[in-house]
Amino acid sequence: GLKQILSKNFEGFATNTTIVAPGMTTKPYKGFKEGREWGMTYKDVSRLKMMVPELETVTASVSRWGQTATNGTKKFSASVKGISADYSKIEEPKIKYGRYLNESDVLQERKVCVIGKRVYTTLFPDGGNPCGERIKVGPVYYQVIGVDYSSGNISINGRSDETILIPLALAQRLYHRGDEIDLLCMTGKSGISMTALEPRVRQILGRQHSFDASDKQALFVMNTEQLFSLMDRLFRGVNFLIWLVGLGTILAG
């Protein structure tokens, strides 16, 4: 039961995913003082794809929290996340209705969205297929093209069931982000350890954005490979305990 509960929290996540976000520097570097904030740009996506060929997927996202989504009199406070089509390789969707965002949606900056389960059940309490319907998010109207029923409890800038997904380029324009991004999400090719690639990613981003690659606080890194490894070690310990209790019970009998 414990294993099922914990596994559900990781539902939909690849075991070799790394997510990075900019932080605040704690070391001086090339004339820059510590305590400096910096930001990533969309160019970092192509830069990592070119310089780290062991990566299978490199994709970006931007987020906006506390956006009021309305459908008639129904309202829901949701997180809006701008993504590319390949983001599905980071958080695998469970499409209940319609489809996921595709590259044409992103390139043409279509005002379309995929809504999470709680957003759907709140805005469409009568159920049914909402695809083709329009909802208002902030001042903008979007056409619903899909409903994502994924329910993992790990949130990347917002829980999936409370999130509205829109095309990345559209989100950057609507929220005046320019070329800036919030997160870089990566997966490695088969057999590649993301833990081993982390130093190279730090060096590439550090060189481009002028921070010390050894400055752990300057770049936040979440590695699901390490999380899954920790969970595996936990369950090996639980299995050992079960055997120990079982054998002790037999001996006592």
Tab-separated table of C-alpha atoms in Angstrom:
chain	number	residue	atom	x	y	z
A	1	GLY	CA	0.000	0.000	0.000
A	2	LEU	CA	2.826	2.403	0.858
A	3	LYS	CA	4.545	1.623	-2.432
A	4	GLN	CA	1.356	2.270	-4.399
A	5	ILE	CA	0.793	5.601	-2.633
A	6	LEU	CA	4.340	6.827	-3.275
A	7	SER	CA	4.361	5.548	-6.852
A	8	LYS	CA	1.153	7.478	-7.552
A	9	ASN	CA	2.940	10.697	-6.545
A	10	PHE	CA	5.434	10.105	-9.368
A	11	GLU	CA	2.759	9.088	-11.870
A	12	GLY	CA	3.468	10.315	-15.391
A	13	PHE	CA	7.063	11.350	-14.713
A	14	ALA	CA	9.997	9.895	-16.620
A	15	THR	CA	12.614	8.363	-14.326
A	16	ASN	CA	15.428	10.259	-16.088
A	17	THR	CA	14.053	13.813	-15.930
A	18	THR	CA	16.041	16.840	-14.808
A	19	ILE	CA	14.442	20.243	-14.236
A	20	VAL	CA	16.556	23.363	-13.777
A	21	ALA	CA	15.645	26.891	-12.716
A	22	PRO	CA	17.743	30.015	-12.109
A	23	GLY	CA	18.533	31.041	-8.562
A	24	MET	CA	20.648	33.712	-6.869
A	25	THR	CA	24.429	33.558	-7.019
A	26	THR	CA	26.389	33.071	-3.813
A	27	LYS	CA	29.875	33.397	-5.335
A	28	PRO	CA	31.568	36.262	-7.231
A	29	TYR	CA	32.361	35.499	-10.868
A	30	LYS	CA	34.276	37.506	-13.506
A	31	GLY	CA	33.681	40.837	-11.847
A	32	PHE	CA	30.083	40.099	-10.844
A	33	LYS	CA	29.347	40.161	-7.132
A	34	GLU	CA	27.463	37.440	-5.269
A	35	GLY	CA	23.731	37.892	-4.679
A	36	ARG	CA	22.974	38.468	-8.367
A	37	GLU	CA	19.786	37.220	-10.005
A	38	TRP	CA	19.860	35.956	-13.573
A	39	GLY	CA	17.397	34.434	-16.035
A	40	MET	CA	17.308	31.767	-18.732
A	41	THR	CA	16.187	32.345	-22.305
A	42	TYR	CA	14.669	30.136	-24.988
A	43	LYS	CA	18.062	30.054	-26.737
A	44	ASP	CA	19.263	27.829	-23.896
A	45	VAL	CA	17.039	25.063	-25.302
A	46	SER	CA	18.872	24.886	-28.650
A	47	ARG	CA	22.202	25.477	-26.883
A	48	LEU	CA	21.808	22.394	-24.669
A	49	LYS	CA	20.466	20.280	-27.535
A	50	MET	CA	23.569	21.076	-29.577
A	51	MET	CA	26.182	20.842	-26.820
A	52	VAL	CA	24.806	17.830	-24.904
A	53	PRO	CA	23.864	15.206	-27.531
A	54	GLU	CA	23.092	12.660	-24.783
A	55	LEU	CA	19.878	14.569	-24.047
A	56	GLU	CA	16.774	13.213	-25.745
A	57	THR	CA	14.382	16.046	-24.845
A	58	VAL	CA	15.071	19.657	-23.935
A	59	THR	CA	12.004	21.826	-23.507
A	60	ALA	CA	11.026	25.027	-21.726
A	61	SER	CA	8.049	26.415	-19.847
A	62	VAL	CA	6.778	29.704	-18.443
A	63	SER	CA	4.094	29.985	-15.775
A	64	ARG	CA	1.578	32.433	-14.378
A	65	TRP	CA	-0.212	31.648	-11.120
A	66	GLY	CA	-3.572	32.685	-9.696
A	67	GLN	CA	-5.282	33.274	-13.034
A	68	THR	CA	-9.087	33.284	-12.848
A	69	ALA	CA	-10.642	30.973	-15.426
A	70	THR	CA	-14.369	31.458	-16.095
A	71	ASN	CA	-17.061	29.682	-18.045
A	72	GLY	CA	-20.315	31.551	-17.631
A	73	THR	CA	-20.815	31.894	-13.888
A	74	LYS	CA	-18.313	29.152	-13.015
A	75	LYS	CA	-14.859	30.264	-11.830
A	76	PHE	CA	-11.572	28.566	-10.946
A	77	SER	CA	-8.198	29.987	-9.843
A	78	ALA	CA	-5.697	28.132	-12.021
A	79	SER	CA	-2.042	28.106	-12.953
A	80	VAL	CA	-1.383	28.906	-16.608
A	81	LYS	CA	1.630	27.166	-18.105
A	82	GLY	CA	3.110	27.933	-21.505
A	83	ILE	CA	4.710	24.827	-23.025
A	84	SER	CA	5.851	23.225	-26.268
A	85	ALA	CA	4.418	20.002	-27.669
A	86	ASP	CA	7.394	17.924	-26.467
A	87	TYR	CA	6.600	18.813	-22.850
A	88	SER	CA	4.462	15.650	-22.881
A	89	LYS	CA	7.743	13.711	-22.558
A	90	ILE	CA	8.331	15.403	-19.192
A	91	GLU	CA	4.834	15.111	-17.689
A	92	GLU	CA	2.942	12.407	-19.544
A	93	PRO	CA	-0.685	13.507	-20.017
A	94	LYS	CA	-3.775	11.310	-19.700
A	95	ILE	CA	-6.068	12.836	-22.292
A	96	LYS	CA	-9.713	12.289	-21.380
A	97	TYR	CA	-11.173	14.414	-24.189
A	98	GLY	CA	-9.644	15.929	-27.298
A	99	ARG	CA	-5.890	16.158	-27.795
A	100	TYR	CA	-2.672	17.639	-26.445
A	101	LEU	CA	-0.966	20.776	-27.748
A	102	ASN	CA	1.004	20.250	-30.969
A	103	GLU	CA	3.784	22.140	-32.759
A	104	SER	CA	1.343	23.963	-35.044
A	105	ASP	CA	-0.417	25.388	-31.980
A	106	VAL	CA	2.922	26.704	-30.700
A	107	LEU	CA	4.261	28.066	-33.993
A	108	GLN	CA	0.984	29.791	-34.910
A	109	GLU	CA	0.399	31.018	-31.335
A	110	ARG	CA	-3.151	29.666	-31.393
A	111	LYS	CA	-5.379	30.685	-28.501
A	112	VAL	CA	-6.119	27.107	-27.502
A	113	CYS	CA	-5.699	25.309	-24.187
A	114	VAL	CA	-5.625	21.927	-22.472
A	115	ILE	CA	-7.253	22.003	-19.035
A	116	GLY	CA	-6.563	19.880	-15.951
A	117	LYS	CA	-9.102	17.635	-14.248
A	118	ARG	CA	-10.144	20.050	-11.465
A	119	VAL	CA	-10.393	22.936	-13.913
A	120	TYR	CA	-12.664	20.801	-16.095
A	121	THR	CA	-14.927	19.547	-13.293
A	122	THR	CA	-15.318	23.079	-11.897
A	123	LEU	CA	-15.943	24.927	-15.156
A	124	PHE	CA	-17.978	22.117	-16.730
A	125	PRO	CA	-19.875	20.557	-13.790
A	126	ASP	CA	-22.372	18.848	-16.107
A	127	GLY	CA	-19.572	16.838	-17.695
A	128	GLY	CA	-19.403	15.928	-21.357
A	129	ASN	CA	-16.819	16.796	-23.975
A	130	PRO	CA	-15.806	20.477	-23.601
A	131	CYS	CA	-13.616	20.568	-26.711
A	132	GLY	CA	-14.594	23.447	-28.950
A	133	GLU	CA	-15.988	25.451	-26.020
A	134	ARG	CA	-14.376	28.747	-25.050
A	135	ILE	CA	-13.239	29.731	-21.575
A	136	LYS	CA	-11.905	33.061	-20.383
A	137	VAL	CA	-8.569	33.119	-18.554
A	138	GLY	CA	-7.776	36.589	-17.307
A	139	PRO	CA	-8.714	38.915	-20.192
A	140	VAL	CA	-8.144	36.297	-22.934
A	141	TYR	CA	-10.532	33.742	-24.441
A	142	TYR	CA	-9.198	30.286	-25.304
A	143	GLN	CA	-10.736	27.370	-27.143
A	144	VAL	CA	-10.539	24.125	-25.157
A	145	ILE	CA	-8.901	21.404	-27.252
A	146	GLY	CA	-8.221	18.802	-24.560
A	147	VAL	CA	-8.742	17.645	-20.985
A	148	ASP	CA	-5.803	16.139	-19.080
A	149	TYR	CA	-6.740	13.676	-16.325
A	150	SER	CA	-3.192	13.048	-15.052
A	151	SER	CA	-3.069	13.168	-11.269
A	152	GLY	CA	0.548	12.922	-10.077
A	153	ASN	CA	1.233	14.878	-6.890
A	154	ILE	CA	4.609	16.285	-7.982
A	155	SER	CA	3.984	19.778	-9.294
A	156	ILE	CA	6.204	21.642	-11.734
A	157	ASN	CA	5.049	25.224	-11.285
A	158	GLY	CA	1.543	24.030	-10.469
A	159	ARG	CA	-0.360	20.767	-10.038
A	160	SER	CA	-1.380	19.210	-13.351
A	161	ASP	CA	-5.058	18.930	-12.350
A	162	GLU	CA	-5.199	22.676	-11.548
A	163	THR	CA	-3.274	23.842	-14.609
A	164	ILE	CA	-4.261	25.305	-17.959
A	165	LEU	CA	-1.719	24.581	-20.706
A	166	ILE	CA	-1.286	27.073	-23.554
A	167	PRO	CA	1.326	27.387	-26.352
A	168	LEU	CA	4.699	28.639	-25.100
A	169	ALA	CA	5.169	31.443	-27.651
A	170	LEU	CA	1.671	32.745	-26.912
A	171	ALA	CA	2.348	32.780	-23.161
A	172	GLN	CA	5.617	34.672	-23.663
A	173	ARG	CA	3.815	37.324	-25.712
A	174	LEU	CA	0.708	37.665	-23.536
A	175	TYR	CA	2.696	37.933	-20.307
A	176	HIS	CA	5.393	40.175	-21.800
A	177	ARG	CA	8.173	37.675	-21.152
A	178	GLY	CA	10.082	38.270	-24.383
A	179	ASP	CA	12.568	35.412	-24.816
A	180	GLU	CA	12.649	34.600	-21.083
A	181	ILE	CA	11.668	31.198	-19.701
A	182	ASP	CA	11.101	29.932	-16.159
A	183	LEU	CA	12.218	26.304	-16.400
A	184	LEU	CA	14.313	24.024	-18.563
A	185	CYS	CA	13.162	20.393	-18.531
A	186	MET	CA	15.321	17.583	-19.896
A	187	THR	CA	15.331	13.820	-20.325
A	188	GLY	CA	18.325	11.681	-21.223
A	189	LYS	CA	18.579	9.066	-23.927
A	190	SER	CA	18.268	5.405	-22.978
A	191	GLY	CA	21.062	4.319	-20.640
A	192	ILE	CA	22.246	7.878	-19.950
A	193	SER	CA	22.560	9.002	-16.332
A	194	MET	CA	21.193	12.510	-15.819
A	195	THR	CA	23.238	12.780	-12.621
A	196	ALA	CA	26.402	12.396	-14.702
A	197	LEU	CA	25.248	15.095	-17.135
A	198	GLU	CA	24.465	17.669	-14.429
A	199	PRO	CA	28.018	19.140	-14.218
A	200	ARG	CA	28.069	19.750	-17.992
A	201	VAL	CA	24.682	21.457	-17.889
A	202	ARG	CA	25.931	23.690	-15.069
A	203	GLN	CA	29.091	24.563	-17.003
A	204	ILE	CA	27.212	25.443	-20.200
A	205	LEU	CA	24.628	27.626	-18.462
A	206	GLY	CA	27.230	29.140	-16.145
A	207	ARG	CA	29.472	30.134	-19.043
A	208	GLN	CA	26.559	31.653	-20.969
A	209	HIS	CA	24.977	33.517	-18.051
A	210	SER	CA	28.150	34.399	-16.136
A	211	PHE	CA	27.912	32.453	-12.896
A	212	ASP	CA	30.264	29.958	-11.260
A	213	ALA	CA	29.340	26.404	-12.298
A	214	SER	CA	30.250	25.205	-8.788
A	215	ASP	CA	27.731	27.632	-7.253
A	216	LYS	CA	24.926	25.239	-6.323
A	217	GLN	CA	22.556	28.042	-5.310
A	218	ALA	CA	22.868	29.813	-8.670
A	219	LEU	CA	21.141	26.966	-10.486
A	220	PHE	CA	18.410	24.886	-8.852
A	221	VAL	CA	18.404	21.303	-10.139
A	222	MET	CA	15.715	18.692	-9.494
A	223	ASN	CA	16.736	15.244	-10.665
A	224	THR	CA	13.970	12.630	-10.657
A	225	GLU	CA	16.592	9.932	-11.225
A	226	GLN	CA	17.827	10.605	-7.685
A	227	LEU	CA	14.262	10.669	-6.329
A	228	PHE	CA	13.430	7.293	-7.889
A	229	SER	CA	16.743	5.884	-6.633
A	230	LEU	CA	15.896	7.063	-3.116
A	231	MET	CA	12.469	5.426	-3.367
A	232	ASP	CA	14.029	2.153	-4.559
A	233	ARG	CA	16.411	2.130	-1.579
A	234	LEU	CA	13.485	2.829	0.740
A	235	PHE	CA	11.534	-0.152	-0.569
A	236	ARG	CA	14.563	-2.430	-0.397
A	237	GLY	CA	14.704	-1.526	3.293
A	238	VAL	CA	10.964	-2.146	3.688
A	239	ASN	CA	11.279	-5.536	1.952
A	240	PHE	CA	14.169	-6.478	4.261
A	241	LEU	CA	12.067	-5.496	7.287
A	242	ILE	CA	9.139	-7.610	6.028
A	243	TRP	CA	11.419	-10.648	5.618
A	244	LEU	CA	12.922	-10.066	9.051
A	245	VAL	CA	9.510	-9.835	10.743
A	246	GLY	CA	8.229	-12.828	8.791
A	247	LEU	CA	11.201	-15.044	9.667
A	248	GLY	CA	11.057	-13.888	13.289
A	249	THR	CA	7.362	-14.801	13.438
A	250	ILE	CA	8.061	-18.279	11.999
A	251	LEU	CA	10.910	-18.879	14.461
A	252	ALA	CA	8.779	-17.686	17.347
A	253	GLY	CA	6.004	-20.067	16.258
